[in-house]
Amino acid sequence: MTPQPSLHVAVIGAGILGTSTAVHLARTGVRVTLVTSGKPGDGASGRSIAWLNSSGARSTEYRYLRLIGIDRYRTWKERHPESSDYLRFDGALKWGADGESFRDTFAYERAGGYDSVWVEPTRIAEFAPDVDADAVAAEGAIFNPGEGWVNLPDLIAALLAEGVANGVEVIEDAGDVRVDVRGDAVIGVVLGDGTALAADRVVLATGGHVPAQLAALGVTVPDATPAAFVVMTEPVEPRVRTVLNTPRVAVRPMPDGRLVLDADWAEKSIEIGEDGSLTVPDASVQGLLEEGARVLAGNPRLTVQRVAAGLKPIPGDGEPVVGSVSAISGLYTLFTHSGATLGLILGELLAEEIATGRPSPVLDAFRLDRFEADAELGEVGIGAWAPVTQK
């Protein structure tokens, strides 16, 4: 790639998407300033289940994007042997609830060439010895050998080290950063203390806050962002290796033997105060711990190490929103669920677009402009992140 001469890009947000974009831009020789309200990875990236997959039914374009997203993780793993501590491809196991069958999901995945194996309950130990076979649905489960997980704070730290070495300027604890617009074009960003930083291009990658920040600029993006939380446990022995997606709990290992737990039913129990504060009920935390113990071999006692809550970025139609904001020249955005799976590839493709001025065909299905005909569907998200209390 040949970058445009003397281009300076400001990236707002140092989660996986913003950090990846900044680092990929720096690789091309573009001058980059990465600005974040707090610390790198302290938002959605720090409380993600971070399951690397293209599992289940998706649009053709989205499935392809996720597959090449996983491909980039394999490349990263090959080039960074030390990443085996925080990036693993030990497979994932999923099964349905009572009265629900995963046979059609299995058939769909196989028809698309996805690596899926149907596992009868009597053979669970062969594929996932860390799972209690008695917890698996009577019909069996799907094992996806090529899936895995990443611990995003570790990946973000590794990316930042490379980025800084390549000249990325990182500004932490910048407060409420906003895009600085004059007329219909960006001129930079304004930090929380009022300091203005000039830039030729700005990338808005602030997770669940993107819809509200775009709305402040007169741009609507349909938004399905909920409040969500994960429970991080104390270390468990023996170590869990398999990612689990079960009817009542999702389980992901962490590098130090801890586990990350979440579930849709628990997410819906969060109480949102008038001031935007989030309260996580004790009963939901305990429920996740019990469900996690129930599906693991030996049914270990799980205890809480940390509860982390905030916004879970999800566009209104469930698919990524990536690329230029046509109403404001020089502004780009990244807003998506599955930020872990897509983190490396979206940063790479968006950086290439910005550096060369040539849109990536891979991203054509995910442009913000697709919502123009149905702008009335848009909703601004639930508000700014607030400190979490456990109830």
XYZ file of C-alpha atoms in Angstrom:
391
model
C 0.000 0.000 0.000
C 1.143 3.531 -0.807
C -0.276 5.962 1.771
C -1.380 9.450 0.863
C 1.496 11.846 1.614
C 1.641 13.498 5.054
C -1.660 11.950 6.134
C -2.439 12.254 9.850
C -5.203 10.045 11.276
C -6.708 10.347 14.758
C -8.345 7.178 16.067
C -10.813 7.557 18.951
C -11.063 4.406 21.058
C -8.338 1.971 22.124
C -10.322 -1.243 22.196
C -9.423 -3.993 19.775
C -10.964 -2.239 16.752
C -9.385 1.168 17.309
C -6.012 -0.270 18.295
C -5.952 -2.637 15.337
C -6.790 0.177 12.936
C -4.108 2.437 14.404
C -1.432 -0.246 14.192
C -2.334 -1.231 10.645
C -2.265 2.438 9.609
C 1.176 2.845 11.161
C 2.417 -0.149 9.198
C 1.702 1.823 6.007
C 3.684 4.844 7.183
C 0.654 6.992 8.087
C 1.044 9.253 11.112
C -1.397 8.081 13.790
C -2.666 9.460 17.089
C -4.680 6.975 19.163
C -6.882 8.678 21.744
C -8.888 6.931 24.453
C -11.087 8.202 27.261
C -9.484 5.889 29.835
C -6.984 3.067 29.428
C -6.556 0.811 26.388
C -8.921 -2.135 26.463
C -10.948 -0.931 29.441
C -14.272 -0.913 27.567
C -16.106 -3.710 25.769
C -12.819 -5.370 24.814
C -12.025 -5.901 28.480
C -15.281 -7.734 29.141
C -15.761 -9.740 25.959
C -16.368 -13.478 25.832
C -13.962 -13.228 22.846
C -15.018 -16.456 21.136
C -13.372 -16.665 17.693
C -15.911 -18.187 15.346
C -18.114 -18.048 12.273
C -20.643 -20.368 13.828
C -24.312 -20.620 12.894
C -26.394 -19.043 10.114
C -25.180 -15.686 8.777
C -25.271 -13.719 5.545
C -22.732 -14.873 2.980
C -20.754 -11.635 3.291
C -20.693 -11.714 7.080
C -19.675 -15.347 7.232
C -16.814 -14.674 4.808
C -15.669 -11.660 6.830
C -15.594 -13.734 10.014
C -13.687 -16.536 8.293
C -10.948 -14.215 7.093
C -11.001 -12.651 10.552
C -10.096 -16.041 12.018
C -7.461 -16.433 9.296
C -5.710 -13.268 10.487
C -5.587 -14.648 14.031
C -3.875 -17.777 12.752
C -1.346 -15.593 10.965
C -0.786 -13.580 14.146
C -0.329 -16.768 16.155
C 2.230 -18.098 13.677
C 4.237 -14.868 13.740
C 3.960 -14.381 17.511
C 4.681 -17.700 19.258
C 4.277 -16.011 22.639
C 0.606 -15.428 21.791
C -0.131 -19.044 22.725
C -0.591 -17.689 26.241
C -3.576 -15.565 25.195
C -4.703 -16.944 21.804
C -5.881 -20.540 21.518
C -7.631 -22.729 18.956
C -8.711 -25.663 21.112
C -12.213 -25.833 19.659
C -15.694 -24.975 20.905
C -18.689 -27.067 21.903
C -22.322 -25.980 21.709
C -25.675 -27.625 22.272
C -29.356 -26.750 22.399
C -31.866 -26.307 25.199
C -34.679 -28.729 25.964
C -37.065 -28.768 23.026
C -34.470 -27.168 20.732
C -32.475 -29.053 18.118
C -29.088 -28.102 16.693
C -29.323 -30.608 13.838
C -30.296 -27.901 11.331
C -27.414 -25.720 12.530
C -25.031 -28.620 12.040
C -26.385 -29.291 8.541
C -26.054 -25.596 7.659
C -22.468 -25.432 8.854
C -21.476 -28.600 7.018
C -23.190 -27.447 3.816
C -21.056 -24.311 3.921
C -17.851 -26.273 4.452
C -17.461 -25.157 8.074
C -15.492 -27.521 10.286
C -18.271 -29.068 12.392
C -18.488 -32.464 14.052
C -21.652 -33.944 15.524
C -20.839 -35.485 18.894
C -23.079 -37.980 20.672
C -23.248 -37.553 24.459
C -21.314 -40.778 25.017
C -18.339 -39.326 23.085
C -18.143 -35.879 24.707
C -14.967 -36.766 26.624
C -13.153 -37.513 23.344
C -13.665 -33.968 22.115
C -14.099 -31.893 25.266
C -12.829 -33.685 28.374
C -13.453 -30.539 30.421
C -17.239 -30.879 29.915
C -19.708 -32.813 32.058
C -21.389 -35.113 29.529
C -24.507 -35.303 31.711
C -25.118 -31.594 31.073
C -25.139 -32.016 27.287
C -28.446 -32.257 25.403
C -29.709 -35.801 24.820
C -29.434 -35.336 21.049
C -25.730 -34.451 21.300
C -23.652 -31.377 20.537
C -21.673 -29.621 17.815
C -17.903 -29.454 18.150
C -16.097 -26.884 15.992
C -12.394 -27.825 16.024
C -11.218 -24.635 14.290
C -12.734 -22.212 16.770
C -10.965 -20.681 19.729
C -10.601 -17.644 21.965
C -8.434 -14.612 22.527
C -7.809 -12.572 25.647
C -8.202 -9.122 24.143
C -6.340 -7.043 26.767
C -3.213 -9.118 26.061
C -3.626 -8.769 22.306
C -4.224 -5.025 22.592
C -1.035 -4.660 24.657
C 0.959 -6.563 22.027
C -0.508 -4.476 19.207
C 0.187 -1.239 21.061
C 3.812 -2.217 21.587
C 4.186 -2.653 17.848
C 2.254 0.526 17.124
C 4.330 2.681 19.452
C 7.487 1.230 17.910
C 6.126 2.344 14.526
C 5.375 5.867 15.710
C 1.789 5.698 17.000
C 1.178 8.423 19.587
C -1.115 7.153 22.351
C -3.097 9.581 24.512
C -4.753 7.875 27.489
C -7.209 9.279 30.051
C -8.379 11.859 27.534
C -11.897 12.075 28.936
C -14.913 12.661 26.728
C -13.285 12.877 23.292
C -15.362 14.202 20.410
C -14.934 14.544 16.677
C -14.118 18.114 15.620
C -16.097 19.084 12.529
C -16.059 22.268 10.512
C -18.802 22.510 7.930
C -19.196 18.988 6.603
C -15.604 17.808 7.150
C -13.499 16.663 10.084
C -10.621 18.826 11.210
C -9.495 16.659 14.132
C -10.623 15.752 17.635
C -11.240 17.627 20.877
C -10.137 16.054 24.156
C -12.129 16.169 27.357
C -10.115 19.130 28.651
C -10.823 21.137 25.508
C -7.494 20.519 23.797
C -7.940 20.422 20.018
C -5.817 18.045 17.948
C -5.741 18.574 14.198
C -6.079 15.536 11.923
C -6.836 14.849 8.268
C -8.982 11.796 9.019
C -10.747 10.602 12.160
C -11.802 7.050 13.012
C -14.593 6.648 15.571
C -14.191 3.246 17.265
C -15.803 3.678 20.671
C -17.918 0.524 20.807
C -21.429 0.986 22.137
C -20.989 4.761 22.306
C -20.679 5.128 18.512
C -24.423 5.610 17.798
C -24.801 8.446 20.316
C -21.586 10.114 19.149
C -22.706 9.933 15.518
C -26.150 11.210 16.492
C -24.487 14.282 18.005
C -23.073 14.917 14.533
C -26.472 14.473 12.885
C -25.805 10.931 11.655
C -28.136 8.058 12.518
C -27.120 4.425 12.819
C -29.668 1.799 13.921
C -28.625 0.538 17.320
C -29.418 -2.627 19.291
C -26.716 -2.097 21.921
C -27.719 -3.523 25.322
C -26.152 -3.267 28.722
C -24.316 -6.516 29.468
C -21.943 -8.056 31.951
C -19.517 -10.914 32.376
C -18.365 -12.735 35.469
C -14.678 -13.555 35.776
C -13.939 -16.398 38.174
C -10.968 -17.269 40.295
C -8.600 -19.793 38.625
C -10.008 -23.291 38.164
C -8.077 -26.554 38.136
C -7.792 -28.572 36.034
C -7.595 -25.911 33.343
C -10.544 -25.546 30.979
C -9.521 -25.451 27.309
C -12.769 -25.610 25.319
C -15.060 -22.657 24.651
C -18.600 -23.639 25.665
C -21.848 -22.192 24.376
C -24.670 -23.822 26.273
C -28.345 -22.936 26.802
C -27.700 -21.198 30.128
C -24.058 -20.121 30.120
C -21.128 -19.394 27.828
C -17.673 -20.260 29.171
C -14.318 -19.025 27.920
C -10.916 -19.815 29.432
C -8.441 -17.104 30.354
C -4.624 -17.395 30.231
C -4.219 -17.748 34.007
C -6.857 -20.442 34.539
C -9.723 -18.063 35.284
C -12.981 -18.310 33.337
C -15.235 -15.711 31.715
C -18.974 -16.429 31.978
C -21.972 -14.769 30.382
C -25.518 -15.502 29.197
C -28.368 -13.628 27.514
C -30.771 -14.286 30.401
C -28.319 -12.785 32.885
C -27.662 -9.786 30.669
C -31.388 -8.961 30.649
C -31.421 -8.763 34.442
C -29.205 -5.660 34.605
C -30.907 -2.697 36.208
C -30.270 0.692 34.590
C -30.596 3.714 36.852
C -31.928 7.107 35.821
C -28.339 8.350 35.839
C -27.247 5.505 33.540
C -25.638 3.506 36.333
C -25.729 -0.272 35.958
C -26.602 -2.653 38.772
C -25.901 -6.355 38.393
C -28.129 -8.499 40.647
C -26.320 -10.921 42.943
C -28.778 -13.621 41.891
C -27.650 -13.342 38.268
C -23.985 -13.575 39.226
C -24.661 -16.612 41.381
C -26.774 -18.140 38.634
C -23.924 -17.884 36.147
C -21.510 -19.470 38.612
C -23.897 -22.364 39.212
C -24.553 -22.899 35.513
C -20.841 -22.773 34.767
C -20.085 -25.370 37.442
C -22.891 -27.600 36.168
C -21.491 -27.899 32.629
C -17.853 -28.456 33.612
C -16.360 -31.863 34.322
C -16.195 -32.516 38.040
C -18.620 -29.631 38.683
C -15.970 -27.432 40.353
C -16.998 -24.735 42.783
C -16.666 -21.407 40.971
C -16.081 -18.150 42.817
C -16.185 -14.553 41.612
C -13.000 -12.654 40.970
C -14.602 -9.722 39.133
C -17.883 -8.575 37.587
C -17.540 -6.271 34.575
C -20.499 -4.508 32.981
C -21.111 -1.898 30.309
C -22.401 -1.557 26.764
C -22.249 -4.493 24.342
C -21.944 -2.983 20.822
C -24.579 -4.377 18.438
C -25.765 -2.575 15.280
C -29.499 -2.568 14.613
C -29.379 -5.311 11.984
C -26.680 -7.305 13.783
C -24.043 -6.818 11.091
C -20.948 -4.592 11.169
C -20.984 -0.891 10.324
C -17.600 -0.080 8.800
C -16.053 2.625 6.686
C -16.565 6.238 5.768
C -19.424 8.386 7.062
C -20.578 9.947 3.815
C -22.235 12.968 5.458
C -18.941 14.083 7.015
C -15.829 14.095 4.862
C -12.822 12.442 6.474
C -14.810 10.597 9.169
C -14.757 6.798 9.426
C -16.371 4.490 11.925
C -16.233 0.940 13.254
C -19.296 -0.343 15.110
C -19.899 -4.058 15.420
C -20.711 -7.057 17.517
C -18.090 -9.830 17.356
C -15.306 -7.301 17.762
C -12.977 -10.075 18.897
C -13.374 -12.244 15.786
C -13.275 -9.200 13.499
C -10.693 -7.133 15.358
C -7.627 -7.801 13.248
C -9.304 -7.977 9.840
C -11.453 -4.865 10.202
C -8.467 -2.849 11.390
C -6.474 -4.056 8.407
C -9.148 -3.397 5.780
C -10.195 0.004 7.116
C -6.565 1.099 7.416
C -6.015 0.141 3.792
C -9.045 2.161 2.712
C -7.861 5.237 4.597
C -4.233 4.974 3.522
C -4.937 4.384 -0.168
C -8.301 6.070 -0.653
C -9.616 2.882 -2.281
C -12.681 1.254 -0.666
C -12.374 -2.457 0.099
C -14.940 -4.607 -1.772
C -14.996 -6.943 1.243
C -16.627 -4.167 3.263
C -19.228 -3.123 0.684
C -22.051 -4.962 2.472
C -21.266 -3.238 5.756
C -21.350 0.454 4.837
C -23.302 2.919 6.956
C -25.131 4.057 3.827
C -27.143 0.824 3.753
C -29.417 2.289 6.420
C -30.316 5.463 4.533
C -33.568 4.065 3.108
C -34.709 2.966 6.569
C -33.335 5.746 8.751
C -36.501 5.706 10.835
C -35.335 2.393 12.362
C -32.429 4.071 14.162
C -32.279 4.415 17.909
C -29.644 6.072 20.032
C -28.036 3.754 22.586
C -28.869 3.642 26.277
C -26.337 6.252 27.296
C -22.847 6.614 28.625
C -21.163 3.869 30.572
C -21.390 4.291 34.312
C -19.789 2.582 37.309
C -21.164 -0.848 38.105
C -22.584 -1.945 41.416
C -23.424 -5.493 42.336
C -26.764 -6.047 43.998
